[in-house]
Structures are given as structure tokens and as C-alpha cells.
Coordinates of C-alpha atoms and ligand atoms in Angstrom, one line a residue:
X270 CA 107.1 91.2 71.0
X271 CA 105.0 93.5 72.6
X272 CA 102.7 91.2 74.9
X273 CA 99.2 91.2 75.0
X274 CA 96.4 90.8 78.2
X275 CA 95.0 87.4 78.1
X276 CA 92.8 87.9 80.7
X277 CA 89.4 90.7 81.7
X278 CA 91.0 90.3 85.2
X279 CA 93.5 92.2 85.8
X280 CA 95.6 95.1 88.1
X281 CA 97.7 98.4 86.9
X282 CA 100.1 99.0 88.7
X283 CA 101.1 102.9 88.1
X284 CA 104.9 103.1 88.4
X285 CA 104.6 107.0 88.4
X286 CA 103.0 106.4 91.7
X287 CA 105.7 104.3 92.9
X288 CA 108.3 106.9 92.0
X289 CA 106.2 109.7 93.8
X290 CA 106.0 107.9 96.9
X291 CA 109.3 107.5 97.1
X292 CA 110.4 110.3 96.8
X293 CA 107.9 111.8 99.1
X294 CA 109.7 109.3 101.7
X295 CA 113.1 110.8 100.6
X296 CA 112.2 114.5 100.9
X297 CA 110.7 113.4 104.8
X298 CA 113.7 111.6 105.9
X299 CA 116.6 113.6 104.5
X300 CA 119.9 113.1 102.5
X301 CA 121.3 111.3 105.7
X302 CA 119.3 108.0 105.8
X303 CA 119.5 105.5 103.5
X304 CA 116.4 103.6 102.4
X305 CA 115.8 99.7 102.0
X306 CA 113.7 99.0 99.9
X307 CA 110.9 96.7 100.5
X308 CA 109.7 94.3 97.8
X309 CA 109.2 91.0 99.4
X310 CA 106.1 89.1 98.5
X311 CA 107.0 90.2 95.0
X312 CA 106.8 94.0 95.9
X313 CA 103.6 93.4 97.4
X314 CA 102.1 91.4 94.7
X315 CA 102.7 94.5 92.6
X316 CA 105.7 92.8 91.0
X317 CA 109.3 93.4 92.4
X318 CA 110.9 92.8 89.5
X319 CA 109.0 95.6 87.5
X320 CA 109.1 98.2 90.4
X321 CA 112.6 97.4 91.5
X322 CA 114.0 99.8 88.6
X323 CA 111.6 102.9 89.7
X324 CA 112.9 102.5 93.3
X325 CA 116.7 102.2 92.6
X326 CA 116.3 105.1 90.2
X327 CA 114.8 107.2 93.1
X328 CA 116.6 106.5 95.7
X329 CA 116.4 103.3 97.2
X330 CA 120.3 102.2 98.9
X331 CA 119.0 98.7 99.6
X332 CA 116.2 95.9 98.1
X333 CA 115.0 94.4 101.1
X334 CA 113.1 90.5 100.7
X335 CA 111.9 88.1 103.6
X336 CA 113.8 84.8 101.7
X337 CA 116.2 83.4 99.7
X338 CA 114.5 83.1 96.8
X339 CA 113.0 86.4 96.7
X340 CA 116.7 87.6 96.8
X341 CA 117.7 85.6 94.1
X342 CA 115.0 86.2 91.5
X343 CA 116.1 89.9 92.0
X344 CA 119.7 88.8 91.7
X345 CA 118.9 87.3 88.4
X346 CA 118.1 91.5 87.0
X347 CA 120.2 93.4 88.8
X348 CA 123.2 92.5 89.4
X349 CA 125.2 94.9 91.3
X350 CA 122.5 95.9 93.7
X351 CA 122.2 95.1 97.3
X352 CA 119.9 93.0 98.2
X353 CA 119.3 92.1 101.6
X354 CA 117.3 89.2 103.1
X355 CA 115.4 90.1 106.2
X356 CA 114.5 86.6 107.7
X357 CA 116.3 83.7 108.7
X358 CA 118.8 81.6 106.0
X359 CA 118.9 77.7 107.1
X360 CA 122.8 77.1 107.4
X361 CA 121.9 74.5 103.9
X362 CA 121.1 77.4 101.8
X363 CA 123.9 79.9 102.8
X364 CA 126.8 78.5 100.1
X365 CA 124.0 80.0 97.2
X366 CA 123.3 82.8 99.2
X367 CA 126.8 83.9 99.4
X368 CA 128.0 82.7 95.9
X369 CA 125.3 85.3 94.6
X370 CA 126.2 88.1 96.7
X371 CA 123.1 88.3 98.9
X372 CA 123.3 90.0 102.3
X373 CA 122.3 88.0 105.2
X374 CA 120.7 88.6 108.3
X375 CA 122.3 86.7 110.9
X376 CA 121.3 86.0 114.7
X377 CA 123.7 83.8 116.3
X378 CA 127.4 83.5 116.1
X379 CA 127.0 79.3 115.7
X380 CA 126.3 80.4 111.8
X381 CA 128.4 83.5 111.5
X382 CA 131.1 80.9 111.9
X383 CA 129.9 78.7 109.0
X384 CA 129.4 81.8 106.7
X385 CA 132.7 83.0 107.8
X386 CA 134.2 79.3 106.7
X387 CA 132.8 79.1 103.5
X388 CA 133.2 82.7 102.6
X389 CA 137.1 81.9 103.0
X390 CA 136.1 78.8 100.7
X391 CA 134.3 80.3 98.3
X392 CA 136.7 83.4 98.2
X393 CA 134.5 85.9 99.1
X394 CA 133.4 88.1 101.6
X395 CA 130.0 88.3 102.4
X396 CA 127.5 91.0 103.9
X397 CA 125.4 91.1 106.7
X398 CA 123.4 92.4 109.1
X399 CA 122.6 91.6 113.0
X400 CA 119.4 91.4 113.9
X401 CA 118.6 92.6 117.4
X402 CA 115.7 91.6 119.0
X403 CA 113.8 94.2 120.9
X404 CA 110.8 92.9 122.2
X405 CA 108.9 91.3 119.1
X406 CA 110.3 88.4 120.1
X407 CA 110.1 87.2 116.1
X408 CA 113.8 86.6 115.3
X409 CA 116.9 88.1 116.8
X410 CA 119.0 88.4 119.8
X411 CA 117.9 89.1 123.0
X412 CA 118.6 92.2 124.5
X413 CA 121.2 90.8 127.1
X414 CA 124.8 91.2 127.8
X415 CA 126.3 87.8 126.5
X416 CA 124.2 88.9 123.0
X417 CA 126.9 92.1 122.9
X418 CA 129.5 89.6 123.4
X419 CA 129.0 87.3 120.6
X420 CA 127.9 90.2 118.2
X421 CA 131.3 91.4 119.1
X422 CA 132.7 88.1 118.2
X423 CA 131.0 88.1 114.4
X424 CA 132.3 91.3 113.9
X425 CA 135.7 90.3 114.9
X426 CA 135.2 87.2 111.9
X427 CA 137.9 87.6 109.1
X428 CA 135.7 86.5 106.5
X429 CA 132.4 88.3 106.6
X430 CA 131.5 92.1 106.5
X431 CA 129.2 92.9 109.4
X432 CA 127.0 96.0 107.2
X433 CA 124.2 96.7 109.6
X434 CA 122.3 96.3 112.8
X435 CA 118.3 95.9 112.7
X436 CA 115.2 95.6 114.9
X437 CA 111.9 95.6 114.5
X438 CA 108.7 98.1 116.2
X439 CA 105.9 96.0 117.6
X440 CA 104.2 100.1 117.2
X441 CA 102.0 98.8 120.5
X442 CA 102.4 102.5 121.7
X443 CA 104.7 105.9 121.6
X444 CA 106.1 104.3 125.1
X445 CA 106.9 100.4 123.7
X446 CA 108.2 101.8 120.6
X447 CA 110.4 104.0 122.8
X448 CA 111.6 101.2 125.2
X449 CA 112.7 99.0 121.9
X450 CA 114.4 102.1 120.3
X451 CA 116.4 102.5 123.6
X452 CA 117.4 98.7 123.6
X453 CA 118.9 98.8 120.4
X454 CA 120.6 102.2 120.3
X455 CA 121.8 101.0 123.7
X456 CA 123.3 97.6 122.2
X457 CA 124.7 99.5 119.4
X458 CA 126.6 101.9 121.6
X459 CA 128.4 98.7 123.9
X460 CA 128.7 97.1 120.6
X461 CA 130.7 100.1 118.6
X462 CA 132.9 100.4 122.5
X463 CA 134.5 97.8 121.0
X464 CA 134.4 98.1 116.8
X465 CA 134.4 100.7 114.1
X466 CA 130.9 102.4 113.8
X467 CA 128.4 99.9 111.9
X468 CA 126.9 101.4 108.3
X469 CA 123.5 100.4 108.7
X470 CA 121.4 101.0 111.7
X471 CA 117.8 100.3 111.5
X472 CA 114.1 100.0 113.1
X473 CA 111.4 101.6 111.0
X474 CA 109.3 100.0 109.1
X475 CA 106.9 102.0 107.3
X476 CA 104.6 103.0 110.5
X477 CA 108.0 103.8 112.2
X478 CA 109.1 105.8 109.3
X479 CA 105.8 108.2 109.5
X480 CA 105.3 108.1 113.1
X481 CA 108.9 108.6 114.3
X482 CA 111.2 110.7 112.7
X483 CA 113.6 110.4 115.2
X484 CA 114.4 106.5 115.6
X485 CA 115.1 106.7 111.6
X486 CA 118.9 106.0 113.0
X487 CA 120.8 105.8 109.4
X488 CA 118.5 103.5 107.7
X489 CA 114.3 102.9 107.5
X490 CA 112.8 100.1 105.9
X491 CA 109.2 101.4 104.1
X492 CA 107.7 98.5 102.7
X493 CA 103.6 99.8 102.3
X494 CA 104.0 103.2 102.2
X495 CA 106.4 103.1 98.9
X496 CA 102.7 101.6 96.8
X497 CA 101.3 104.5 98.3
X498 CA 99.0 102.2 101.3
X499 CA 99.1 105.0 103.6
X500 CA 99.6 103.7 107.5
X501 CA 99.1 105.6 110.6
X502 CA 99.9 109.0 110.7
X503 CA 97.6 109.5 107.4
X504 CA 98.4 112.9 105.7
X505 CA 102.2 113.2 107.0
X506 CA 103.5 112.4 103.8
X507 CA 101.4 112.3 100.7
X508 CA 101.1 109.3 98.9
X509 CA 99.3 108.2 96.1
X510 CA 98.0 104.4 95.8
X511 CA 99.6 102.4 92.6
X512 CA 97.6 99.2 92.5
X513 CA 93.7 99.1 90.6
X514 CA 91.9 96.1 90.4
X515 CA 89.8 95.5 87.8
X516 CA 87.8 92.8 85.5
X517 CA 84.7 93.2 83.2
X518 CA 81.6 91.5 83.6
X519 CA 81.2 87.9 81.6
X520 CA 77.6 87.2 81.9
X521 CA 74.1 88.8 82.9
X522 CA 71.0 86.3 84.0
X523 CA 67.7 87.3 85.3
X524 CA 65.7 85.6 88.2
X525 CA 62.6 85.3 89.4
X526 CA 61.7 85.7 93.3
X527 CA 63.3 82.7 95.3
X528 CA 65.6 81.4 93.2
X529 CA 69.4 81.2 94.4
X530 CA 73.0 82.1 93.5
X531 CA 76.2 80.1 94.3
X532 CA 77.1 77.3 96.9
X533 CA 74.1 76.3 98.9
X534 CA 71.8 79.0 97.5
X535 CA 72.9 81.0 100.3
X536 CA 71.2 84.3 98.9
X537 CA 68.0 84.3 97.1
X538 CA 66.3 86.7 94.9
X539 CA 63.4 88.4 97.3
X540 CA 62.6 90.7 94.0
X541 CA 63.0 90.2 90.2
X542 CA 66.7 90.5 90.1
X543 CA 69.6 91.2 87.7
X544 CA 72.2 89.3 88.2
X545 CA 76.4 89.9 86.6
X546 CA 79.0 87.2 87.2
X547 CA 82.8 88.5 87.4
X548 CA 85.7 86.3 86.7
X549 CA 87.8 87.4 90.0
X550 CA 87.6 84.9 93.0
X551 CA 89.3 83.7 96.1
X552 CA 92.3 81.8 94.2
X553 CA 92.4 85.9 92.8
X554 CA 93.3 87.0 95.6
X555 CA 89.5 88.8 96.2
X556 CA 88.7 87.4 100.0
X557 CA 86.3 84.6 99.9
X558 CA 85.5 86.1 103.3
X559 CA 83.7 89.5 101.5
X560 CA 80.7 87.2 101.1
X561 CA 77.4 89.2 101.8
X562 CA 80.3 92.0 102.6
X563 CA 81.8 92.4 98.8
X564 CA 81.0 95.7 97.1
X565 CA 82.1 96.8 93.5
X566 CA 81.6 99.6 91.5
X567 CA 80.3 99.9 88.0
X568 CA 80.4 103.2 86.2
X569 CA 80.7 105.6 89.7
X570 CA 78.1 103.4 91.4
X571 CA 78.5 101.1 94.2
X572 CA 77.4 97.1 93.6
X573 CA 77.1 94.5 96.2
X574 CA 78.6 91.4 95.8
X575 CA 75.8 88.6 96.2
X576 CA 76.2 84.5 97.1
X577 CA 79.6 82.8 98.4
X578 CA 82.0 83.6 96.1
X579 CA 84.0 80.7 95.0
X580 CA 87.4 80.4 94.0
X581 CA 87.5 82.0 90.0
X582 CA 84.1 83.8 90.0
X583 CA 81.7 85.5 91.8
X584 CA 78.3 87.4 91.4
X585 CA 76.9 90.8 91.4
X586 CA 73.4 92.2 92.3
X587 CA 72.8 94.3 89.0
X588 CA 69.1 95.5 89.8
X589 CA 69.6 98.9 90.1
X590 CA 72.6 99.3 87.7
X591 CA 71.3 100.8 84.5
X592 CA 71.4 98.9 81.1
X593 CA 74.4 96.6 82.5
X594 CA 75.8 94.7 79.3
X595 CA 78.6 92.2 79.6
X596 CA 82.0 93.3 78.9
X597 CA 81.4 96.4 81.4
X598 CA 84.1 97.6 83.5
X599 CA 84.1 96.4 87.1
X600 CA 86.2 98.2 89.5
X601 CA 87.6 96.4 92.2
X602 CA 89.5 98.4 94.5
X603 CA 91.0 101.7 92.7
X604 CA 92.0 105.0 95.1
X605 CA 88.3 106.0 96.3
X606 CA 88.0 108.7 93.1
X607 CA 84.1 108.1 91.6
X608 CA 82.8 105.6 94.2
X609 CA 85.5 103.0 93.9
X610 CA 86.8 101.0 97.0
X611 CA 90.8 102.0 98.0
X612 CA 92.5 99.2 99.3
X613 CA 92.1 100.2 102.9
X614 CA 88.3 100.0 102.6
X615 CA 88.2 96.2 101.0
X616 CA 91.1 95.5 104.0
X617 CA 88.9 96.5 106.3
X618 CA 85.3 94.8 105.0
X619 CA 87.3 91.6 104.8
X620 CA 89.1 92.1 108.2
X621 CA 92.4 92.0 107.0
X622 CA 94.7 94.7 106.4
X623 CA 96.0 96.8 103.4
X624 CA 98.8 94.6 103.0
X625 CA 97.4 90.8 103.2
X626 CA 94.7 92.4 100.2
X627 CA 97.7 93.1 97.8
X628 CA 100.2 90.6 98.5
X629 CA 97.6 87.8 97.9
X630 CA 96.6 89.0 94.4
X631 CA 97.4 86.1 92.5
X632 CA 100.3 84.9 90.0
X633 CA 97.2 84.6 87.5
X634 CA 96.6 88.0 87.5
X635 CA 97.8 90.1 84.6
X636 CA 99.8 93.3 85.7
X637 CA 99.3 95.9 83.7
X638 CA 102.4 99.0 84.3
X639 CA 101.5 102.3 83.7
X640 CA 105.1 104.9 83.6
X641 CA 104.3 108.1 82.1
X642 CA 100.4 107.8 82.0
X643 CA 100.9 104.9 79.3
X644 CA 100.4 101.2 79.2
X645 CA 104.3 100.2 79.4
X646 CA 104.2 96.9 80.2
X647 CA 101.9 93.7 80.4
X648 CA 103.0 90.7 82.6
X649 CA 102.0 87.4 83.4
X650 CA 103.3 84.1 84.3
X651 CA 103.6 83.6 80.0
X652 CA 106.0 86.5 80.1
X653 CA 109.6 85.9 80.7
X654 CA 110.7 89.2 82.3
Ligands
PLP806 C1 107.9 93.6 105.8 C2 108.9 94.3 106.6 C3 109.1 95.7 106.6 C4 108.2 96.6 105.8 O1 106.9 96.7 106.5 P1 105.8 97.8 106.0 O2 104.9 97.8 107.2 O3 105.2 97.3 104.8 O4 106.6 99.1 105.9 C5 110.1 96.2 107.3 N1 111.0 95.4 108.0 C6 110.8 94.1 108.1 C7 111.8 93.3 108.9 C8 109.8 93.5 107.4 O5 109.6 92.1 107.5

């Protein structure tokens, strides 16, 4: 059955976008380095399980998550993929992990040795990948010598593959970045003194990526720049932006000099004013903190949000929009063509970044896909795939 919007609310997210992007990130870092993939936070809020396809079609090696369950929601669609969980596992939660062939990242040769026991219980041999702390000082090992010793020791395990090798850039500067760089090709090269060469050696993010073509090792990790939210180093690969925000306006109401809007009547009409309601709010994923910084646009022209905005609707100052009439498209955020917001601009007006604004659009938002310059496919929490 094909399914149907529910809801005036809504974001497109335009898979031929997601396909260009990736490949623009393919043609800058060459047939020689592999790319993970990643769609944590449900690909950004864009839907991981909708954009997985377009990536593994263009050239994605690796899906890359932040948790278990991220990996396993992906596990339940594609089933031969690699999917790797960035953070940490709890020891409780590795017998799942390894039964559906998730690869691990692992920081400490205490639960290398309970992977390596029940992958010789469970008959299996799972993946994984080291992750080397560089100076982030999130998750990882140190960079000391008896860290090279017990990595050597997990390698040496029977019962468990060690794939890769990761860190992550703090991108504080050109001279940090370089210091962690040299940490963890350093530790790779006493590392591989003593084992076979590892597969998968990694730093970048998407920033790294962009901004330093020559830490790429054999692996980057792009999460942003594959929905086209360009970082630093704007302009060195083209990208386009897949996600639009949108909703339609669901009432219209006129007041009189003084009177208020919203909680606390924090604004008031100082003229005869026009006033729209949109059904988007915070529990949308619009920032509650945009209040008397919100802007919209409607029909190429630029609206300001007016009152607080509470947590399903808000309120625009129609005044000077002419002949407004409910039902009116309301853009959001779209990719700055005919006065709209992009994502960086509404990232920046709520002091946030790019990727806090996408990955917080709400499970009650509708996703609309767009492949081919069609609608392809509407999804909500009522649909099952
Ligand atoms: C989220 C994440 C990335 C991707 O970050 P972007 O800035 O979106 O490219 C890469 N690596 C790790 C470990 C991450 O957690």
C-alpha cells in the first residue's frame, strides 16, 4: 500500500543528494580508501534505514552507528553488511552483539577476553576494531607503551578478528590534528612490529576528510558531509544539502495593538498585526531556543517567528506577507535557493550546530524521499519499513 502523509509537517529528504555527495567524497579520496559510512542517530535524523541502500550502492565499505541498537535495527535490512559500532558495548550486551555479526569497538583487553570466550561459545568469530585514543580523551587507549602491549595481546586472541585501528581529531588546529595523527600512525607502526598489517586504519571524520587529505590512512569516517552539511573547508568538495523542512500554516488571527502571543505574552502587537500559527515546535525538533530569533519563509520572503514557541506550535508575524491564507507553504530550513534558511543558518541563530538541528528532528516527523526527482517514499513511525 502506497502510504500516505498524515501530517503538514514534514522533511524530504532527497536521496539523489545523498548519492551525489558520496560520490563527490569518493572521487576526493580515491580507489584506495575505504569509506564508513555514518548513519548514527538514524542517519542524522534523515532515516538510516532509507539512506543506508543509496550509500552501499555508492560506495560505502562500512555502516558506521554510535550503539548497539542502532547496529541492530540496521542488521534487521541488511544482512550481509558491515556494520560497525563506534562507541563502547557493556560486556552484558556483547553475546547479541556478536550473535548478529556486529563489529565492535573495543578498548581494553579485560573484554577482548570475554568476546574472545564467547565467540569460541557461540562459534563465531567476531570483528573489531581498537580504538586509540589520541588526545580527545573520549574513549580509547592511551597513547603509552603498555597500551601497544595489550593491543598486541587482543590481536594474538584465537577467537576474534582484530579488523581496524581508530582515533578521533579534536580539529583544535593543523598542529593538534597533526600531533594525534602522529600518535596513532606511530602506535600502529609498534603494533604491526609485531602482527600482520591491520585492514582498517582510521581518523577522519568528516572535517578530517576535507581538511586533511593526507591522514585519510586506509579508511575516513564522513558522517555530515555525506547529507550534504558542508564543514570547514567549504567549496573543497561540492555538496548538495538533502534535508528540507517544511509545514503549512493552520490558522491566521488578527490583533489589535497590545494584545499578546504565547506563554507569558512575551511579545505584543505594537501595530495591527497578522498573525499565522505553524504546527512545528520544540518536541519537532525546531529549537525552542529560536524564540525572538526564529525566521521562516513564505513564498521567497523572510517571516519572523514571534512569542515562545512551545513544544507542537509556534507563531508567525504575517503583517507584511501578502494575502497569507492557511494551508500556505512554510519553509523551514531548505538550501538557501529563494530566501529559505540552510541548515547552517538555523544552526547558527539557535547556537547549535548543523548537526544537533538534524539529528533532533523528531520520530513524529513524516519523511518524505525523493530518488529520481519523485516522491519515492513516505515514512513515519505507522510505517513498518
Ligand atoms: C559521529 C562520528 C563521526 C562522523 O562525524 P561527522 O562530523 O558527522 O563527519 C566519525 N567518527 C566518530 C567516532 C563519530 O562518533
Amino acid at each position: 500500500m502506497e502510504y500516505k502523509l498524515l501530517r503538514d509537517t514534514f522533511v524530504e529528504v532527497n536521496l539523489d543528494n545523498i548519492k551525489y555527495n558520496i560520490i563527490q567524497v569518493k572521487n576526493f579520496i580515491g580507489h584506495n580508501v575505504a569509506i564508513a559510512a555514518v548513519i548514527k542517530a538514524n542517519a542524522y535524523g534523515h532515516g538510516a534505514i532509507q539512506i543506508a541502500p543509496v550509500l552501499i550502492e555508492n560506495g560505502a565499505d562500512i555502516l558506521a552507528v554510535a550503539t548497539l541498537s542502532e547496529g541492530l535495527e540496521l542488521r534487521n535490512e541488511f544482512n550481509d553488511y558491515e556494520i560497525l559500532i563506534m562507541g563502547y558495548t557493556p560486556d552484558s550486551y556483547l553475546e547479541i552483539a556478536v550473535s548478529k555479526n556486529l563489529t565492535l569497538t573495543i578498548f581494553s583487553l579485560k573484554q577482548a577476553k570475554i568476546l574472545n570466550k564467547l565467540a569460541k561459545k557461540l562459534n563465531k568469530k567476531p570483528g573489531i576494531h581498537i580504538k586509540y585514543n589520541t588526545g580527545f580523551n573520549r574513549l580509547g587507549y592511551k597513547d603509552l607503551p603498555e597500551s601497544i602491549n595489550e593491543i598486541i595481546a587482543i590481536i594474538n586472541l584465537k577467537n576474534i578478528e582484530v579488523e581496524g585501528i581508530f582515533s578521533h581529531l579534536a580539529l583544535k588546529n593543523n598542529v593538534e590534528d597533526k600531533i594525534q595523527y602522529k600518535r596513532l600512525v606511530n602506535a600502529i607502526a609498534k603494533i604491526e612490529k609485531h602482527t600482520t598489517p591491520l585492514k582498517y586504519k582510521h581518523i577522519c571524520d568528516s572535517i578530517g576528510t576535507v581538511l586533511h587529505p593526507e591522514y585519510h590512512l586506509t579508511m575516513v569516517r564522513p558522517g555530515a558531509i555525506l547529507y550534504g552539511l558542508e564543514s570547514e573547508g567549504k567549496g573543497i568538495i561540492d555538496l548538495k544539502q538533502a534535508m528540507v523542512f517544511k509545514t503549512k500554516i493552520s490558522h491566521i488571527t488578527k490583533l489589535e495593538v497590545g494584545e499578546g502571543i504565547s506563554y507569558g505574552y512575551r511579545w505584543t502587537a505594537e501595530r495591527k498585526s497578522k498573525i499565522g500559527t505553524i504546527p512545528v515546535g520544540y518536541a519537532d525538533g525546531y529549537p525552542r531556543n529560536l524564540y525572538q530569533k526564529g525566521i521562516v519563509t513564505i513564498n521567497g520572503k523572510r517571516v519572523p517567528v514571534i512569542g515562545v514557541i512551545c513544544m507542537d506550535q509556534c507563531m508567525i508575524d504575517l503583517t507584511d506577507v501578502t494575502n497569507p491564507k492557511v494551508g500556505d507553504e512554510v519553509i523551514i530550513f531548505a538550501d538557501g535557493a529563494n530566501n529559505t534558511l540552510t541548515v547552517n543558518e538555523i544552526s547558527i541563530l539557535a547556537g547549535t550546530n548543523k548537526n544537533e538541528i538534524v539529528s533532533r528532528i523528531a520520530r513524529r516527523i513524516p519523511r518524505v524521499y525523493i530518488k529520481d526527482k519523485k516522491v519515492f517514499k513516505i515514512c513515519d513511525y505507522l510505517t513498518k519499513k
